[in-house]
Amino acid sequence: MIVYVLGSTGSIQGREASNTSLAVTSAGRTLLIDVSGSPIQALKRSNIDPLSVDVLLLTHAHIDHLYALPSLIHQMWLMGRTADLTIVANKETIEVAQSLCALFSLAEKRGIFAVNWQVAEEGRAAVTVGKMAITLFSVPHGIPTLGCTLEEGDEKVVYLADCKSSGSYPPCAWKADLLIHEAGGVAEEEERLMKSGHSSARQAAEAALLLEAQRLVLVHLPCDEGEQGRLLSEASALFGATELPRLFEPYQR
Ligand SMILES: [Zn+2]
Ligand SMILES: [Zn+2]
């Protein structure tokens, strides 16, 4: 299982980084988590074959997490994809994603591959990509939102997508080798962050401590790099093994 960060900012993109999305490969197959920025370009920059994407997980229906979906599907079609693409999301997100695809009449493209829309019922579903098992769970974010645990052998990656700090996590979120957690600001901004369903760097570090993670990578960051440095300092003071993301580079144990 190899994780790649394809984008790392919150709603506003930076000079180098686009909105947060991830790719995770296992046995030559790929899981894409959210679809923003230029997804095909980002996969290529990570040396991942875009046609190896078997499953797209959409965490929630906020614009910064799925606006690039029509372009992803359109480019895969032009690249000659024939295999089905599975898109997993909650019911509310699937409705928005299907409307986006309908806007561009993608289903009417000649010979286009099939999309299997898979509803994550009651916030839980199990999917497999390569040798990797994916478990979904709900996180608090104002609208229905999914987090996920990825497991291959004894290796575990946990992604806490857009979410505010709750102190309450499912059993599968414990003891990750790598915890990827959102952080939209620092502790003094927590009131504002909580209102919009987000976490501070301090709260992300607290989650890493509580969940006994080995390593913490912060994502969904403010676009200003100086501000990102403040977030890193704040989280590192609590949880030493904290990092800012390195885009398009492999994370593996
Ligand atoms: Zn977001
Ligand atoms: Zn969001």
mmCIF file of C-alpha atoms and ligand atoms in Angstrom:
data_model
loop_
_atom_site.group_PDB
_atom_site.id
_atom_site.type_symbol
_atom_site.label_atom_id
_atom_site.label_comp_id
_atom_site.label_asym_id
_atom_site.label_seq_id
_atom_site.Cartn_x
_atom_site.Cartn_y
_atom_site.Cartn_z
ATOM 1 C CA MET A 1 0.000 0.000 0.000
ATOM 2 C CA ILE A 2 1.520 3.303 -1.106
ATOM 3 C CA VAL A 3 -0.134 6.665 -0.390
ATOM 4 C CA TYR A 4 0.303 9.772 -2.543
ATOM 5 C CA VAL A 5 -0.956 13.243 -1.663
ATOM 6 C CA LEU A 6 -2.216 14.802 -4.922
ATOM 7 C CA GLY A 7 -3.350 18.063 -3.350
ATOM 8 C CA SER A 8 -3.161 19.448 0.158
ATOM 9 C CA THR A 9 -4.978 22.761 0.543
ATOM 10 C CA GLY A 10 -8.419 23.572 1.904
ATOM 11 C CA SER A 11 -10.865 25.404 -0.347
ATOM 12 C CA ILE A 12 -8.310 27.922 -1.680
ATOM 13 C CA GLN A 13 -5.489 26.524 -3.773
ATOM 14 C CA GLY A 14 -1.858 27.514 -3.284
ATOM 15 C CA ARG A 15 0.856 28.307 -5.817
ATOM 16 C CA GLU A 16 2.020 24.684 -5.944
ATOM 17 C CA ALA A 17 -0.766 22.737 -4.230
ATOM 18 C CA SER A 18 -4.345 22.111 -5.247
ATOM 19 C CA ASN A 19 -7.309 21.091 -3.078
ATOM 20 C CA THR A 20 -6.858 18.001 -0.948
ATOM 21 C CA SER A 21 -7.072 14.610 -2.638
ATOM 22 C CA LEU A 22 -5.176 11.329 -2.276
ATOM 23 C CA ALA A 23 -4.268 8.295 -4.354
ATOM 24 C CA VAL A 24 -3.448 4.946 -2.767
ATOM 25 C CA THR A 25 -1.991 2.055 -4.753
ATOM 26 C CA SER A 26 -1.982 -1.644 -3.918
ATOM 27 C CA ALA A 27 -0.842 -4.493 -6.175
ATOM 28 C CA GLY A 28 -0.862 -2.208 -9.207
ATOM 29 C CA ARG A 29 -4.434 -0.959 -8.649
ATOM 30 C CA THR A 30 -5.403 2.495 -7.426
ATOM 31 C CA LEU A 31 -7.934 4.069 -5.084
ATOM 32 C CA LEU A 32 -8.531 7.767 -5.637
ATOM 33 C CA ILE A 33 -9.911 9.700 -2.669
ATOM 34 C CA ASP A 34 -11.735 12.847 -3.789
ATOM 35 C CA VAL A 35 -11.240 14.476 -7.154
ATOM 36 C CA SER A 36 -10.049 18.061 -7.464
ATOM 37 C CA GLY A 37 -7.280 20.038 -9.151
ATOM 38 C CA SER A 38 -6.104 18.267 -12.313
ATOM 39 C CA PRO A 39 -6.494 14.619 -11.281
ATOM 40 C CA ILE A 40 -5.057 12.959 -14.391
ATOM 41 C CA GLN A 41 -2.024 15.263 -14.316
ATOM 42 C CA ALA A 42 -1.582 14.658 -10.578
ATOM 43 C CA LEU A 43 -1.695 10.866 -11.070
ATOM 44 C CA LYS A 44 0.896 11.131 -13.845
ATOM 45 C CA ARG A 45 3.129 13.320 -11.662
ATOM 46 C CA SER A 46 2.911 10.524 -9.046
ATOM 47 C CA ASN A 47 3.872 7.950 -11.729
ATOM 48 C CA ILE A 48 0.483 6.261 -11.381
ATOM 49 C CA ASP A 49 -1.285 5.007 -14.511
ATOM 50 C CA PRO A 50 -4.636 6.872 -14.507
ATOM 51 C CA LEU A 51 -6.301 3.784 -15.959
ATOM 52 C CA SER A 52 -5.292 1.773 -12.870
ATOM 53 C CA VAL A 53 -7.912 3.653 -10.817
ATOM 54 C CA ASP A 54 -10.521 1.030 -9.878
ATOM 55 C CA VAL A 55 -12.372 2.968 -7.176
ATOM 56 C CA LEU A 56 -13.035 6.644 -6.508
ATOM 57 C CA LEU A 57 -14.118 7.446 -2.979
ATOM 58 C CA LEU A 58 -15.896 10.778 -2.597
ATOM 59 C CA THR A 59 -15.795 11.829 1.050
ATOM 60 C CA HIS A 60 -18.535 14.475 0.813
ATOM 61 C CA ALA A 61 -20.300 16.907 -1.486
ATOM 62 C CA HIS A 62 -18.354 20.118 -0.823
ATOM 63 C CA ILE A 63 -17.107 21.678 -4.049
ATOM 64 C CA ASP A 64 -13.378 21.359 -3.320
ATOM 65 C CA HIS A 65 -13.710 17.548 -3.135
ATOM 66 C CA LEU A 66 -15.505 16.663 -6.356
ATOM 67 C CA TYR A 67 -15.554 19.477 -8.900
ATOM 68 C CA ALA A 68 -13.058 17.701 -11.195
ATOM 69 C CA LEU A 69 -15.162 14.540 -11.543
ATOM 70 C CA PRO A 70 -16.532 15.244 -15.067
ATOM 71 C CA SER A 71 -13.032 15.944 -16.376
ATOM 72 C CA LEU A 72 -11.651 12.760 -14.769
ATOM 73 C CA ILE A 73 -14.322 10.611 -16.403
ATOM 74 C CA HIS A 74 -14.034 12.428 -19.741
ATOM 75 C CA GLN A 75 -10.250 12.011 -19.862
ATOM 76 C CA MET A 76 -10.423 8.346 -18.851
ATOM 77 C CA TRP A 77 -12.863 7.779 -21.717
ATOM 78 C CA LEU A 78 -10.558 9.577 -24.195
ATOM 79 C CA MET A 79 -7.648 7.467 -22.905
ATOM 80 C CA GLY A 80 -9.545 4.339 -23.927
ATOM 81 C CA ARG A 81 -10.737 3.076 -20.579
ATOM 82 C CA THR A 82 -13.119 0.153 -20.918
ATOM 83 C CA ALA A 83 -13.191 -1.201 -17.346
ATOM 84 C CA ASP A 84 -15.995 -0.138 -15.009
ATOM 85 C CA LEU A 85 -15.224 2.611 -12.508
ATOM 86 C CA THR A 86 -16.673 2.205 -9.026
ATOM 87 C CA ILE A 87 -17.590 5.436 -7.249
ATOM 88 C CA VAL A 88 -18.292 5.059 -3.529
ATOM 89 C CA ALA A 89 -19.950 7.827 -1.539
ATOM 90 C CA ASN A 90 -22.906 8.537 0.674
ATOM 91 C CA LYS A 91 -26.328 9.067 -0.906
ATOM 92 C CA GLU A 92 -26.190 12.884 -0.744
ATOM 93 C CA THR A 93 -22.779 13.032 -2.413
ATOM 94 C CA ILE A 94 -23.787 10.609 -5.165
ATOM 95 C CA GLU A 95 -26.717 12.874 -6.061
ATOM 96 C CA VAL A 96 -24.397 15.870 -6.506
ATOM 97 C CA ALA A 97 -21.792 13.802 -8.400
ATOM 98 C CA GLN A 98 -24.423 12.398 -10.760
ATOM 99 C CA SER A 99 -25.754 15.906 -11.464
ATOM 100 C CA LEU A 100 -22.242 17.048 -12.340
ATOM 101 C CA CYS A 101 -21.822 14.160 -14.793
ATOM 102 C CA ALA A 102 -25.276 14.777 -16.273
ATOM 103 C CA LEU A 103 -24.394 18.446 -16.954
ATOM 104 C CA PHE A 104 -21.856 17.249 -19.507
ATOM 105 C CA SER A 105 -23.968 14.322 -20.801
ATOM 106 C CA LEU A 106 -21.085 11.959 -20.036
ATOM 107 C CA ALA A 107 -23.264 8.835 -20.091
ATOM 108 C CA GLU A 108 -24.077 9.568 -23.747
ATOM 109 C CA LYS A 109 -20.443 9.458 -24.926
ATOM 110 C CA ARG A 110 -19.965 6.733 -27.508
ATOM 111 C CA GLY A 111 -18.744 3.507 -25.867
ATOM 112 C CA ILE A 112 -18.082 5.118 -22.501
ATOM 113 C CA PHE A 113 -17.218 2.729 -19.653
ATOM 114 C CA ALA A 114 -19.790 2.019 -16.954
ATOM 115 C CA VAL A 115 -19.794 3.788 -13.594
ATOM 116 C CA ASN A 116 -20.909 1.664 -10.643
ATOM 117 C CA TRP A 117 -22.361 4.022 -8.070
ATOM 118 C CA GLN A 118 -22.000 2.379 -4.685
ATOM 119 C CA VAL A 119 -23.833 3.922 -1.756
ATOM 120 C CA ALA A 120 -22.011 3.785 1.566
ATOM 121 C CA GLU A 121 -25.076 2.830 3.561
ATOM 122 C CA GLU A 122 -25.360 4.354 7.014
ATOM 123 C CA GLY A 123 -21.839 5.675 6.586
ATOM 124 C CA ARG A 124 -20.336 2.197 6.387
ATOM 125 C CA ALA A 125 -19.280 0.014 3.485
ATOM 126 C CA ALA A 126 -16.428 -2.299 2.647
ATOM 127 C CA VAL A 127 -14.549 -2.151 -0.657
ATOM 128 C CA THR A 128 -11.295 -3.729 -1.845
ATOM 129 C CA VAL A 129 -8.670 -2.252 -4.196
ATOM 130 C CA GLY A 130 -5.735 -4.544 -5.044
ATOM 131 C CA LYS A 131 -4.916 -6.186 -1.707
ATOM 132 C CA MET A 132 -6.185 -3.242 0.310
ATOM 133 C CA ALA A 133 -9.413 -3.319 2.332
ATOM 134 C CA ILE A 134 -11.264 -0.046 2.803
ATOM 135 C CA THR A 135 -13.589 0.615 5.713
ATOM 136 C CA LEU A 136 -15.721 3.742 5.736
ATOM 137 C CA PHE A 137 -17.129 5.633 8.693
ATOM 138 C CA SER A 138 -18.930 8.902 9.311
ATOM 139 C CA VAL A 139 -17.098 11.977 10.583
ATOM 140 C CA PRO A 140 -18.703 15.218 11.896
ATOM 141 C CA HIS A 141 -18.497 18.001 9.292
ATOM 142 C CA GLY A 142 -21.890 19.714 8.952
ATOM 143 C CA ILE A 143 -22.942 17.635 5.928
ATOM 144 C CA PRO A 144 -22.711 13.807 5.694
ATOM 145 C CA THR A 145 -18.980 13.054 5.361
ATOM 146 C CA LEU A 146 -16.915 9.863 5.270
ATOM 147 C CA GLY A 147 -13.526 9.052 6.757
ATOM 148 C CA CYS A 148 -11.760 5.807 5.931
ATOM 149 C CA THR A 149 -9.360 3.164 7.182
ATOM 150 C CA LEU A 150 -7.165 1.393 4.613
ATOM 151 C CA GLU A 151 -5.576 -1.916 5.578
ATOM 152 C CA GLU A 152 -3.187 -4.272 3.834
ATOM 153 C CA GLY A 153 -1.639 -7.054 5.923
ATOM 154 C CA ASP A 154 -0.757 -5.421 9.246
ATOM 155 C CA GLU A 155 -0.320 -1.985 7.683
ATOM 156 C CA LYS A 156 -2.947 0.682 8.362
ATOM 157 C CA VAL A 157 -3.627 4.168 7.002
ATOM 158 C CA VAL A 158 -6.436 6.311 8.430
ATOM 159 C CA TYR A 159 -7.834 9.349 6.636
ATOM 160 C CA LEU A 160 -9.842 11.832 8.651
ATOM 161 C CA ALA A 161 -11.220 13.976 5.881
ATOM 162 C CA ASP A 162 -12.905 17.299 6.485
ATOM 163 C CA CYS A 163 -14.038 16.970 10.089
ATOM 164 C CA LYS A 164 -14.228 18.843 13.324
ATOM 165 C CA SER A 165 -12.680 17.462 16.467
ATOM 166 C CA SER A 166 -15.106 15.198 18.328
ATOM 167 C CA GLY A 167 -12.853 12.970 20.438
ATOM 168 C CA SER A 168 -14.992 10.063 19.289
ATOM 169 C CA TYR A 169 -13.651 7.658 16.656
ATOM 170 C CA PRO A 170 -14.579 4.177 15.403
ATOM 171 C CA PRO A 171 -12.407 1.237 16.580
ATOM 172 C CA CYS A 172 -10.877 0.884 13.085
ATOM 173 C CA ALA A 173 -9.275 4.345 13.390
ATOM 174 C CA TRP A 174 -6.849 3.256 16.145
ATOM 175 C CA LYS A 175 -3.136 2.472 15.796
ATOM 176 C CA ALA A 176 -2.540 3.669 12.236
ATOM 177 C CA ASP A 177 0.963 3.613 10.775
ATOM 178 C CA LEU A 178 -0.048 6.821 9.027
ATOM 179 C CA LEU A 179 -2.833 9.189 10.086
ATOM 180 C CA ILE A 180 -3.793 11.821 7.517
ATOM 181 C CA HIS A 181 -5.823 14.498 9.257
ATOM 182 C CA GLU A 182 -7.187 17.835 8.146
ATOM 183 C CA ALA A 183 -5.996 21.044 9.830
ATOM 184 C CA GLY A 184 -7.436 24.386 8.771
ATOM 185 C CA GLY A 185 -5.737 26.692 11.263
ATOM 186 C CA VAL A 186 -4.164 27.012 14.687
ATOM 187 C CA ALA A 187 -5.614 26.686 18.204
ATOM 188 C CA GLU A 188 -6.658 30.352 18.498
ATOM 189 C CA GLU A 189 -8.921 29.857 15.453
ATOM 190 C CA GLU A 190 -10.689 26.802 16.871
ATOM 191 C CA GLU A 191 -14.029 28.516 17.443
ATOM 192 C CA ARG A 192 -14.241 29.584 13.789
ATOM 193 C CA LEU A 193 -12.968 26.209 12.584
ATOM 194 C CA MET A 194 -15.453 24.257 14.703
ATOM 195 C CA LYS A 195 -18.357 26.330 13.303
ATOM 196 C CA SER A 196 -17.422 25.327 9.759
ATOM 197 C CA GLY A 197 -16.798 21.681 10.718
ATOM 198 C CA HIS A 198 -12.985 21.804 10.703
ATOM 199 C CA SER A 199 -10.056 21.092 13.044
ATOM 200 C CA SER A 200 -6.991 23.002 14.184
ATOM 201 C CA ALA A 201 -3.447 21.638 13.992
ATOM 202 C CA ARG A 202 -3.553 21.166 17.772
ATOM 203 C CA GLN A 203 -6.714 19.086 17.484
ATOM 204 C CA ALA A 204 -5.204 16.968 14.693
ATOM 205 C CA ALA A 205 -2.195 16.267 16.935
ATOM 206 C CA GLU A 206 -4.513 15.409 19.829
ATOM 207 C CA ALA A 207 -6.294 12.914 17.579
ATOM 208 C CA ALA A 208 -2.946 11.345 16.610
ATOM 209 C CA LEU A 209 -2.034 10.986 20.292
ATOM 210 C CA LEU A 210 -5.418 9.584 21.302
ATOM 211 C CA LEU A 211 -5.538 7.177 18.366
ATOM 212 C CA GLU A 212 -1.929 6.056 18.998
ATOM 213 C CA ALA A 213 -0.865 6.788 15.418
ATOM 214 C CA GLN A 214 2.784 6.358 14.406
ATOM 215 C CA ARG A 215 2.935 9.309 12.049
ATOM 216 C CA LEU A 216 0.705 12.309 11.284
ATOM 217 C CA VAL A 217 0.432 14.157 7.962
ATOM 218 C CA LEU A 218 -1.642 17.350 7.933
ATOM 219 C CA VAL A 219 -3.805 18.143 4.894
ATOM 220 C CA HIS A 220 -6.610 20.566 3.887
ATOM 221 C CA LEU A 221 -4.215 23.332 4.874
ATOM 222 C CA PRO A 222 -4.404 27.116 4.552
ATOM 223 C CA CYS A 223 -2.863 28.065 1.187
ATOM 224 C CA ASP A 224 -0.232 30.391 2.738
ATOM 225 C CA GLU A 225 3.023 28.493 3.285
ATOM 226 C CA GLY A 226 4.038 30.644 6.258
ATOM 227 C CA GLU A 227 0.781 29.780 7.934
ATOM 228 C CA GLN A 228 1.372 26.095 7.179
ATOM 229 C CA GLY A 229 4.647 26.394 9.117
ATOM 230 C CA ARG A 230 2.728 27.660 12.149
ATOM 231 C CA LEU A 231 0.397 24.669 11.936
ATOM 232 C CA LEU A 232 3.362 22.291 11.753
ATOM 233 C CA SER A 233 4.999 23.874 14.811
ATOM 234 C CA GLU A 234 1.784 23.717 16.798
ATOM 235 C CA ALA A 235 1.041 20.071 15.977
ATOM 236 C CA SER A 236 4.683 18.962 16.375
ATOM 237 C CA ALA A 237 4.818 20.408 19.899
ATOM 238 C CA LEU A 238 2.137 17.881 20.896
ATOM 239 C CA PHE A 239 2.862 15.025 18.503
ATOM 240 C CA GLY A 240 6.499 14.922 17.374
ATOM 241 C CA ALA A 241 5.984 12.724 14.289
ATOM 242 C CA THR A 242 3.959 15.377 12.440
ATOM 243 C CA GLU A 243 4.722 16.373 8.843
ATOM 244 C CA LEU A 244 3.444 18.687 6.154
ATOM 245 C CA PRO A 245 2.572 16.708 3.018
ATOM 246 C CA ARG A 246 5.048 16.121 0.183
ATOM 247 C CA LEU A 247 3.008 16.166 -3.016
ATOM 248 C CA PHE A 248 3.261 13.301 -5.521
ATOM 249 C CA GLU A 249 5.799 11.393 -3.405
ATOM 250 C CA PRO A 250 5.238 7.854 -2.108
ATOM 251 C CA TYR A 251 4.385 7.295 1.548
ATOM 252 C CA GLN A 252 4.964 3.726 2.602
ATOM 253 C CA ARG A 253 6.080 1.920 5.681
HETATM 254 ZN ZN ZN B 1 -12.855 20.623 1.972
HETATM 255 ZN ZN ZN B 2 -15.894 19.987 3.461
#
